[in-house]
mmCIF file of C-alpha atoms in Angstrom:
data_model
loop_
_atom_site.group_PDB
_atom_site.id
_atom_site.type_symbol
_atom_site.label_atom_id
_atom_site.label_comp_id
_atom_site.label_asym_id
_atom_site.label_seq_id
_atom_site.Cartn_x
_atom_site.Cartn_y
_atom_site.Cartn_z
ATOM 1 C CA MET A 17 46.406 -186.749 117.336
ATOM 2 C CA ARG A 18 43.531 -189.248 116.892
ATOM 3 C CA ALA A 19 45.555 -192.132 117.407
ATOM 4 C CA SER A 20 46.866 -190.446 120.763
ATOM 5 C CA LEU A 21 43.843 -189.659 121.901
ATOM 6 C CA GLY A 22 42.192 -192.995 121.140
ATOM 7 C CA ALA A 23 44.700 -194.365 123.529
ATOM 8 C CA ILE A 24 43.399 -193.171 126.282
ATOM 9 C CA GLY A 25 39.924 -193.088 125.204
ATOM 10 C CA LEU A 26 39.265 -190.202 124.088
ATOM 11 C CA ALA A 27 38.021 -189.146 120.527
ATOM 12 C CA ILE A 28 37.245 -185.861 118.218
ATOM 13 C CA ARG A 29 34.008 -184.457 116.583
ATOM 14 C CA GLU A 30 34.737 -182.392 114.169
ATOM 15 C CA VAL A 31 33.228 -178.760 113.900
ATOM 16 C CA ARG A 32 32.619 -176.648 110.927
ATOM 17 C CA GLY A 33 35.960 -174.951 110.090
ATOM 18 C CA ASP A 34 34.445 -171.466 109.006
ATOM 19 C CA GLY A 35 36.527 -168.911 111.641
ATOM 20 C CA ASN A 36 34.062 -169.966 114.215
ATOM 21 C CA CYS A 37 35.080 -173.333 115.021
ATOM 22 C CA LEU A 38 36.867 -172.315 118.559
ATOM 23 C CA PHE A 39 33.447 -171.432 119.775
ATOM 24 C CA ARG A 40 31.506 -173.857 117.862
ATOM 25 C CA SER A 41 34.097 -176.524 120.076
ATOM 26 C CA VAL A 42 32.987 -174.590 123.352
ATOM 27 C CA SER A 43 29.076 -174.885 122.341
ATOM 28 C CA ASP A 44 29.535 -179.012 121.259
ATOM 29 C CA GLN A 45 30.985 -179.070 124.903
ATOM 30 C CA LEU A 46 28.738 -177.017 126.818
ATOM 31 C CA THR A 47 25.447 -177.609 124.674
ATOM 32 C CA GLY A 48 25.654 -180.977 122.643
ATOM 33 C CA SER A 49 25.007 -178.484 119.294
ATOM 34 C CA GLU A 50 27.830 -176.491 118.052
ATOM 35 C CA GLU A 51 25.135 -174.256 116.733
ATOM 36 C CA SER A 52 24.943 -172.149 120.083
ATOM 37 C CA HIS A 53 29.132 -170.389 118.772
ATOM 38 C CA TRP A 54 27.052 -166.742 118.120
ATOM 39 C CA GLU A 55 25.960 -166.963 121.616
ATOM 40 C CA LEU A 56 29.083 -167.925 123.029
ATOM 41 C CA ARG A 57 31.245 -165.176 121.155
ATOM 42 C CA LEU A 58 29.151 -162.674 122.148
ATOM 43 C CA ARG A 59 29.548 -163.773 125.849
ATOM 44 C CA ALA A 60 33.050 -163.918 125.386
ATOM 45 C CA VAL A 61 33.763 -160.322 124.058
ATOM 46 C CA ALA A 62 30.881 -159.132 126.423
ATOM 47 C CA PHE A 63 33.632 -160.646 129.365
ATOM 48 C CA MET A 64 36.533 -159.130 127.977
ATOM 49 C CA ARG A 65 34.400 -155.525 128.037
ATOM 50 C CA ALA A 66 34.218 -156.326 131.436
ATOM 51 C CA HIS A 67 36.979 -156.956 132.452
ATOM 52 C CA ARG A 68 39.475 -155.078 130.012
ATOM 53 C CA ASP A 69 42.492 -154.808 132.398
ATOM 54 C CA ASP A 70 42.439 -158.803 132.345
ATOM 55 C CA PHE A 71 42.696 -158.800 128.679
ATOM 56 C CA GLU A 72 43.954 -155.407 126.382
ATOM 57 C CA PRO A 73 47.515 -156.238 127.543
ATOM 58 C CA PHE A 74 47.895 -159.071 125.158
ATOM 59 C CA VAL A 75 46.158 -157.782 122.163
ATOM 60 C CA ASP A 76 48.341 -157.713 119.211
ATOM 61 C CA THR A 77 49.317 -154.193 118.305
ATOM 62 C CA ASP A 78 50.561 -155.227 114.909
ATOM 63 C CA GLU A 79 46.878 -156.660 114.004
ATOM 64 C CA HIS A 80 45.207 -153.643 115.763
ATOM 65 C CA ASP A 81 44.980 -149.724 116.197
ATOM 66 C CA SER A 82 43.361 -150.337 119.661
ATOM 67 C CA TRP A 83 41.000 -152.093 122.400
ATOM 68 C CA GLU A 84 37.946 -151.153 121.001
ATOM 69 C CA GLU A 85 39.171 -152.325 116.983
ATOM 70 C CA TYR A 86 39.861 -155.749 119.101
ATOM 71 C CA LEU A 87 36.142 -155.882 120.116
ATOM 72 C CA SER A 88 34.855 -154.930 117.595
ATOM 73 C CA ASP A 89 36.395 -157.540 115.058
ATOM 74 C CA MET A 90 35.942 -160.349 117.820
ATOM 75 C CA ALA A 91 32.661 -159.771 117.704
ATOM 76 C CA CYS A 92 32.299 -160.296 114.177
ATOM 77 C CA GLU A 93 31.637 -163.657 112.291
ATOM 78 C CA GLY A 94 34.127 -165.457 111.239
ATOM 79 C CA GLU A 95 36.906 -163.939 113.562
ATOM 80 C CA TRP A 96 39.163 -166.306 114.723
ATOM 81 C CA GLY A 97 39.265 -166.834 118.760
ATOM 82 C CA GLY A 98 42.406 -168.214 120.284
ATOM 83 C CA ASN A 99 43.696 -168.132 124.373
ATOM 84 C CA MET A 100 42.191 -164.817 124.740
ATOM 85 C CA GLU A 101 38.539 -165.993 123.938
ATOM 86 C CA LEU A 102 39.198 -169.021 125.660
ATOM 87 C CA VAL A 103 40.060 -167.622 129.371
ATOM 88 C CA ALA A 104 37.145 -165.431 129.083
ATOM 89 C CA LEU A 105 35.017 -168.302 128.231
ATOM 90 C CA SER A 106 36.312 -170.058 130.853
ATOM 91 C CA ARG A 107 35.724 -167.358 133.493
ATOM 92 C CA ALA A 108 32.293 -166.490 132.121
ATOM 93 C CA ALA A 109 31.178 -169.583 132.209
ATOM 94 C CA LYS A 110 32.763 -170.919 135.581
ATOM 95 C CA VAL A 111 34.565 -173.870 133.578
ATOM 96 C CA ASN A 112 38.173 -175.293 133.044
ATOM 97 C CA VAL A 113 39.266 -175.296 130.026
ATOM 98 C CA CYS A 114 41.880 -178.442 128.625
ATOM 99 C CA VAL A 115 43.210 -177.557 124.711
ATOM 100 C CA HIS A 116 44.725 -181.001 123.276
ATOM 101 C CA GLN A 117 47.698 -180.705 120.760
ATOM 102 C CA PRO A 118 49.448 -182.716 118.523
ATOM 103 C CA ASP A 119 53.169 -183.317 119.774
ATOM 104 C CA ALA A 120 53.076 -180.867 122.449
ATOM 105 C CA PRO A 121 51.686 -180.907 125.989
ATOM 106 C CA ARG A 122 48.455 -180.298 126.841
ATOM 107 C CA TRP A 123 47.274 -176.307 127.548
ATOM 108 C CA GLU A 124 45.024 -176.082 130.575
ATOM 109 C CA VAL A 125 43.093 -172.969 131.392
ATOM 110 C CA THR A 126 42.652 -174.096 135.451
ATOM 111 C CA HIS A 127 40.700 -170.812 136.953
ATOM 112 C CA PHE A 128 38.517 -173.077 139.370
ATOM 113 C CA SER A 129 39.068 -175.743 141.593
ATOM 114 C CA PRO A 130 39.207 -179.656 140.393
ATOM 115 C CA ARG A 131 35.522 -179.827 141.140
ATOM 116 C CA ARG A 132 34.442 -177.846 138.758
ATOM 117 C CA ARG A 133 33.480 -178.953 135.148
ATOM 118 C CA THR A 134 36.538 -179.276 132.376
ATOM 119 C CA ILE A 135 35.781 -179.002 128.816
ATOM 120 C CA HIS A 136 38.129 -180.382 126.112
ATOM 121 C CA VAL A 137 38.831 -179.181 122.743
ATOM 122 C CA SER A 138 41.736 -180.098 120.311
ATOM 123 C CA TYR A 139 44.016 -177.470 118.508
ATOM 124 C CA HIS A 140 45.127 -178.289 114.885
ATOM 125 C CA ASP A 141 47.976 -177.011 112.734
ATOM 126 C CA GLY A 142 47.506 -173.448 114.715
ATOM 127 C CA SER A 143 44.630 -172.950 112.684
ATOM 128 C CA HIS A 144 41.367 -174.871 113.948
ATOM 129 C CA TYR A 145 39.834 -176.419 116.905
ATOM 130 C CA ASN A 146 37.739 -179.199 117.599
ATOM 131 C CA SER A 147 35.698 -181.010 120.374
ATOM 132 C CA VAL A 148 36.810 -183.656 122.095
ATOM 133 C CA ARG A 149 34.649 -186.314 124.172
ATOM 134 C CA LEU A 150 34.877 -189.677 125.328
ATOM 135 C CA ALA A 151 35.085 -192.337 122.821
ATOM 136 C CA GLY A 152 32.177 -193.809 121.740
ATOM 137 C CA ASP A 153 30.205 -190.289 123.197
ATOM 138 C CA ALA A 154 27.767 -189.940 119.954
ATOM 139 C CA SER A 155 25.265 -188.240 122.056
ATOM 140 C CA TYR A 156 23.861 -184.260 120.877
ATOM 141 C CA ARG A 157 24.134 -183.798 124.799
ATOM 142 C CA ARG A 158 27.112 -181.832 126.799
ATOM 143 C CA ALA A 159 29.914 -183.889 126.358
ATOM 144 C CA ALA A 160 30.389 -186.241 129.710
ATOM 145 C CA PRO A 161 32.548 -184.780 131.903
ATOM 146 C CA PHE A 162 35.816 -186.961 132.547
ATOM 147 C CA ARG A 163 39.219 -186.769 133.743
ATOM 148 C CA ILE A 164 43.389 -186.844 132.714
ATOM 149 C CA GLU A 165 45.771 -188.337 135.194
ATOM 150 C CA GLY A 166 49.198 -187.615 134.734
ATOM 151 C CA ALA A 167 51.876 -184.900 133.784
ATOM 152 C CA GLY A 168 52.445 -183.080 130.429
ATOM 153 C CA ALA A 169 50.222 -180.550 130.607
ATOM 154 C CA SER A 170 51.282 -176.388 130.595
ATOM 155 C CA TYR A 171 49.209 -174.148 133.098
ATOM 156 C CA CYS A 172 47.274 -171.023 132.683
ATOM 157 C CA GLU A 173 46.134 -170.356 136.070
ATOM 158 C CA CYS A 174 43.892 -167.656 137.900
ATOM 159 C CA GLU A 175 46.067 -165.422 140.424
ATOM 160 C CA GLU A 176 43.581 -165.856 143.286
ATOM 161 C CA PRO A 177 41.774 -168.812 142.682
ATOM 162 C CA PRO A 178 38.143 -169.068 144.292
ATOM 163 C CA SER A 179 37.788 -170.406 147.780
ATOM 164 C CA ASP A 180 35.943 -173.444 147.930
ATOM 165 C CA GLU A 181 33.020 -171.478 149.405
ATOM 166 C CA GLU A 182 33.270 -169.684 146.491
ATOM 167 C CA ASP A 183 33.836 -172.645 144.205
ATOM 168 C CA ALA A 184 30.401 -173.737 145.565
ATOM 169 C CA GLY A 185 28.481 -170.975 145.706
ATOM 170 C CA GLY A 186 26.189 -171.763 143.140
ATOM 171 C CA GLU A 187 27.590 -169.467 140.601
ATOM 172 C CA GLY A 188 28.224 -171.781 137.683
ATOM 173 C CA PRO A 189 26.646 -171.885 134.037
ATOM 174 C CA GLY A 190 23.120 -172.218 135.086
ATOM 175 C CA ALA A 191 23.240 -169.999 138.092
ATOM 176 C CA LEU A 192 24.470 -167.848 135.065
ATOM 177 C CA ASP A 193 21.646 -168.746 132.908
ATOM 178 C CA ALA A 194 19.255 -168.504 135.730
ATOM 179 C CA ALA A 195 19.837 -164.853 136.149
ATOM 180 C CA ALA A 196 20.180 -164.118 132.439
ATOM 181 C CA GLU A 197 16.331 -165.907 132.523
ATOM 182 C CA ARG A 198 15.208 -163.323 135.620
ATOM 183 C CA VAL A 199 16.911 -160.267 133.463
ATOM 184 C CA ARG A 200 14.769 -161.407 130.452
ATOM 185 C CA GLY A 201 11.861 -161.392 132.282
ATOM 186 C CA ALA A 202 11.810 -158.524 134.014
ATOM 187 C CA VAL A 203 12.542 -156.838 130.660
ATOM 188 C CA GLY A 204 9.260 -158.515 129.498
ATOM 189 C CA THR A 205 10.028 -158.431 125.500
ATOM 190 C CA GLU A 206 11.994 -161.144 123.141
ATOM 191 C CA VAL A 207 15.201 -160.630 124.529
ATOM 192 C CA SER A 208 17.931 -162.975 123.719
ATOM 193 C CA LEU A 209 20.179 -164.973 126.149
ATOM 194 C CA ALA A 210 23.684 -163.958 124.825
ATOM 195 C CA ALA A 211 21.840 -160.301 125.530
ATOM 196 C CA ALA A 212 21.050 -160.280 128.530
ATOM 197 C CA HIS A 213 24.535 -162.132 129.542
ATOM 198 C CA ALA A 214 26.338 -159.398 127.815
ATOM 199 C CA ALA A 215 23.888 -156.774 129.802
ATOM 200 C CA LEU A 216 24.716 -158.780 132.946
ATOM 201 C CA GLU A 217 28.105 -158.210 132.107
ATOM 202 C CA GLU A 218 27.806 -154.647 131.484
ATOM 203 C CA ALA A 219 26.448 -153.902 134.884
ATOM 204 C CA GLY A 220 28.738 -155.437 136.929
ATOM 205 C CA GLY A 221 26.479 -158.630 137.526
ATOM 206 C CA ASP A 222 23.726 -157.295 139.023
ATOM 207 C CA GLU A 223 20.210 -157.815 137.704
ATOM 208 C CA ASP A 224 18.436 -154.312 138.090
ATOM 209 C CA GLY A 225 21.274 -152.791 135.936
ATOM 210 C CA ALA A 226 21.090 -155.486 133.363
ATOM 211 C CA VAL A 227 17.203 -154.884 133.243
ATOM 212 C CA ALA A 228 18.075 -150.613 132.961
ATOM 213 C CA VAL A 229 20.175 -151.652 130.052
ATOM 214 C CA LEU A 230 18.067 -154.071 127.601
ATOM 215 C CA ALA A 231 14.974 -151.551 129.332
ATOM 216 C CA ALA A 232 17.492 -148.525 127.669
ATOM 217 C CA ALA A 233 17.879 -150.415 124.495
ATOM 218 C CA SER A 234 14.096 -150.977 123.796
ATOM 219 C CA GLY A 235 14.254 -154.567 124.308
ATOM 220 C CA GLY A 236 16.829 -154.665 121.475
ATOM 221 C CA ALA A 237 18.895 -157.740 121.133
ATOM 222 C CA PRO A 238 22.647 -157.487 119.527
ATOM 223 C CA ALA A 239 22.011 -157.949 115.955
ATOM 224 C CA LYS A 240 23.949 -160.377 113.764
ATOM 225 C CA PRO A 241 27.163 -158.543 112.108
ATOM 226 C CA LEU A 242 27.303 -159.389 108.365
ATOM 227 C CA PRO A 243 29.898 -162.936 107.772
ATOM 228 C CA ALA A 244 33.082 -162.101 107.745
ATOM 229 C CA ALA A 245 34.437 -161.943 103.825
ATOM 230 C CA GLY A 246 37.109 -164.301 104.382
ATOM 231 C CA LYS A 247 40.507 -163.582 106.402
ATOM 232 C CA ALA A 248 41.823 -160.264 106.306
ATOM 233 C CA GLY A 249 45.325 -159.613 104.221
ATOM 234 C CA LYS A 250 43.941 -161.590 101.232
ATOM 235 C CA GLY A 251 43.594 -158.290 99.308
ATOM 236 C CA ARG A 252 45.644 -157.214 96.594
ATOM 237 C CA GLY A 253 48.376 -154.930 97.764
ATOM 238 C CA MET A 254 46.768 -154.394 101.140
ATOM 239 C CA THR A 255 48.343 -155.174 104.555
ATOM 240 C CA ARG A 256 46.370 -157.651 106.445
ATOM 241 C CA LYS A 257 45.051 -154.817 108.888
ATOM 242 C CA GLN A 258 44.085 -152.583 105.738
ATOM 243 C CA ALA A 259 42.128 -155.665 104.585
ATOM 244 C CA LYS A 260 40.734 -155.746 107.688
ATOM 245 C CA GLN A 261 39.623 -152.333 108.006
ATOM 246 C CA ALA A 262 38.360 -152.357 104.439
ATOM 247 C CA ARG A 263 35.788 -154.935 105.330
ATOM 248 C CA ARG A 264 34.698 -153.503 108.376
ATOM 249 C CA ARG A 265 34.093 -150.233 106.168
ATOM 250 C CA ALA A 266 31.920 -152.165 104.050
ATOM 251 C CA GLU A 267 30.221 -153.996 106.192
ATOM 252 C CA GLN A 268 29.385 -150.929 107.710
ATOM 253 C CA ALA A 269 28.206 -149.504 104.541
ATOM 254 C CA ALA A 270 25.785 -152.589 103.412
ATOM 255 C CA ARG A 271 24.228 -152.140 107.085
ATOM 256 C CA LEU A 272 23.425 -148.317 107.007
ATOM 257 C CA ALA A 273 22.343 -149.019 102.963
ATOM 258 C CA SER A 274 19.961 -151.658 104.337
ATOM 259 C CA ALA A 275 18.778 -149.628 107.362
ATOM 260 C CA ALA A 276 18.259 -146.883 105.553
ATOM 261 C CA ALA A 277 16.298 -148.565 102.721
ATOM 262 C CA GLU A 278 13.849 -150.199 105.326
ATOM 263 C CA GLY A 279 13.346 -147.347 108.105
ATOM 264 C CA ASP A 280 15.360 -148.948 110.595
ATOM 265 C CA VAL A 281 17.099 -146.077 112.997
ATOM 266 C CA VAL A 282 17.987 -148.486 115.631
ATOM 267 C CA GLU A 283 20.030 -150.844 113.075
ATOM 268 C CA ALA A 284 22.007 -147.253 111.439
ATOM 269 C CA ALA A 285 22.567 -146.383 114.761
ATOM 270 C CA ARG A 286 24.475 -149.505 115.956
ATOM 271 C CA ALA A 287 25.848 -149.525 112.320
ATOM 272 C CA ALA A 288 27.532 -145.966 113.130
ATOM 273 C CA ALA A 289 28.696 -147.345 116.468
ATOM 274 C CA GLY A 290 31.158 -149.288 114.883
ATOM 275 C CA SER A 291 32.625 -146.467 112.780
ATOM 276 C CA LYS A 292 36.028 -145.165 113.863
ATOM 277 C CA GLY A 293 36.953 -141.580 114.764
ATOM 278 C CA ALA A 294 33.092 -141.573 115.644
ATOM 279 C CA LYS A 295 32.469 -138.555 117.143
ATOM 280 C CA ARG A 296 30.855 -139.154 121.017
ATOM 281 C CA GLY A 297 27.005 -138.419 122.022
ATOM 282 C CA LYS A 298 25.909 -136.546 118.368
ATOM 283 C CA PHE A 299 24.251 -139.290 116.747
ATOM 284 C CA LYS A 300 20.256 -138.597 117.985
ATOM 285 C CA ALA A 301 17.339 -139.556 115.662
ATOM 286 C CA THR A 302 13.562 -140.683 116.266
ATOM 287 C CA ALA A 303 11.395 -143.136 114.142
ATOM 288 C CA SER A 304 10.283 -140.898 112.482
ATOM 289 C CA GLU A 305 13.320 -139.517 110.776
ATOM 290 C CA PRO A 306 14.985 -142.517 108.914
ATOM 291 C CA ALA A 307 16.800 -141.217 106.544
ATOM 292 C CA ALA A 308 18.768 -138.394 108.886
ATOM 293 C CA ALA A 309 19.298 -141.280 111.010
ATOM 294 C CA ALA A 310 21.416 -143.010 108.579
ATOM 295 C CA ALA A 311 22.796 -139.436 107.167
ATOM 296 C CA ALA A 312 23.791 -139.242 110.307
ATOM 297 C CA ALA A 313 25.472 -142.416 110.732
ATOM 298 C CA ALA A 314 27.022 -142.277 107.338
ATOM 299 C CA GLU A 315 28.974 -139.056 108.951
ATOM 300 C CA GLY A 316 30.063 -141.640 112.113
ATOM 301 C CA GLU A 317 28.277 -139.939 114.439
ATOM 302 C CA GLU A 318 27.171 -142.235 117.151
ATOM 303 C CA VAL A 319 25.243 -142.657 120.744
ATOM 304 C CA LEU A 320 27.491 -144.385 123.368
ATOM 305 C CA SER A 321 25.116 -145.034 125.787
ATOM 306 C CA ALA A 322 24.975 -148.275 128.232
ATOM 307 C CA SER A 323 22.401 -149.428 126.077
ATOM 308 C CA MET A 324 24.162 -149.386 122.270
ATOM 309 C CA ARG A 325 27.395 -150.641 123.709
ATOM 310 C CA VAL A 326 25.363 -153.960 124.145
ATOM 311 C CA LEU A 327 23.673 -153.485 120.673
ATOM 312 C CA ALA A 328 27.150 -152.676 119.444
ATOM 313 C CA ILE A 329 29.216 -156.396 120.939
#
């Protein structure tokens, strides 16, 4: 692939292969660094959650029991992303995507007109993504734009492409980030840009609604789940799905234990929100009741308010 890309003036910038490679590659394209992979993962999950009908039909039911389980898994660091996440990021960041593959046509996600930015990634051996840049671009700025002419691509196009007026209407990544920054400023607390984006998705793009979501969450930005303990399916005597469920239960138990030890009620509630079969609306606690909060969380009780959904992304 390096030779074929080199022949058209392109080169691969390798990113870490830790299960976050898709998000790291997109991060390099958009920011010049792969370190924003976590924020992009949250953004993809938030977008899919807000546009459920567009994504749920494509969930692999052999791997996931439910839509919510799929989102919960994808919100964990180290969970492999794929075509659905690329489409979600394309639509959320208002960019087109071109995926370069060895001995195969390019796969293009073209939700927007050619005037919009296209980001380029490569897909290797069915298991790893890298960033694709112009040859000689060793900078740590966002990838310089370029266009590839000619055939040899397959396409994923939206059914109703935006009009030229809509496409030029200032709703690109910069405008979306500006809206998120306004939401952060209105809340007046330390809220991450990813949490602001997630709140905007939750509120359907309404800034006042996003402020209300974050205010209800007491300014809590999405807490980072524990790193995934390797790909599921490696446990002896377990199916892939059983191993994944066991890993998730172990992570929740560890978070609950940590929250109980530190008196962190919000973290206990967030951990409980991921418990399968949890009962709606029964988890209620105050800062003076950390032990009760952890106990209630351990029994699978949860808060399903909009604010807790943001925390549980």
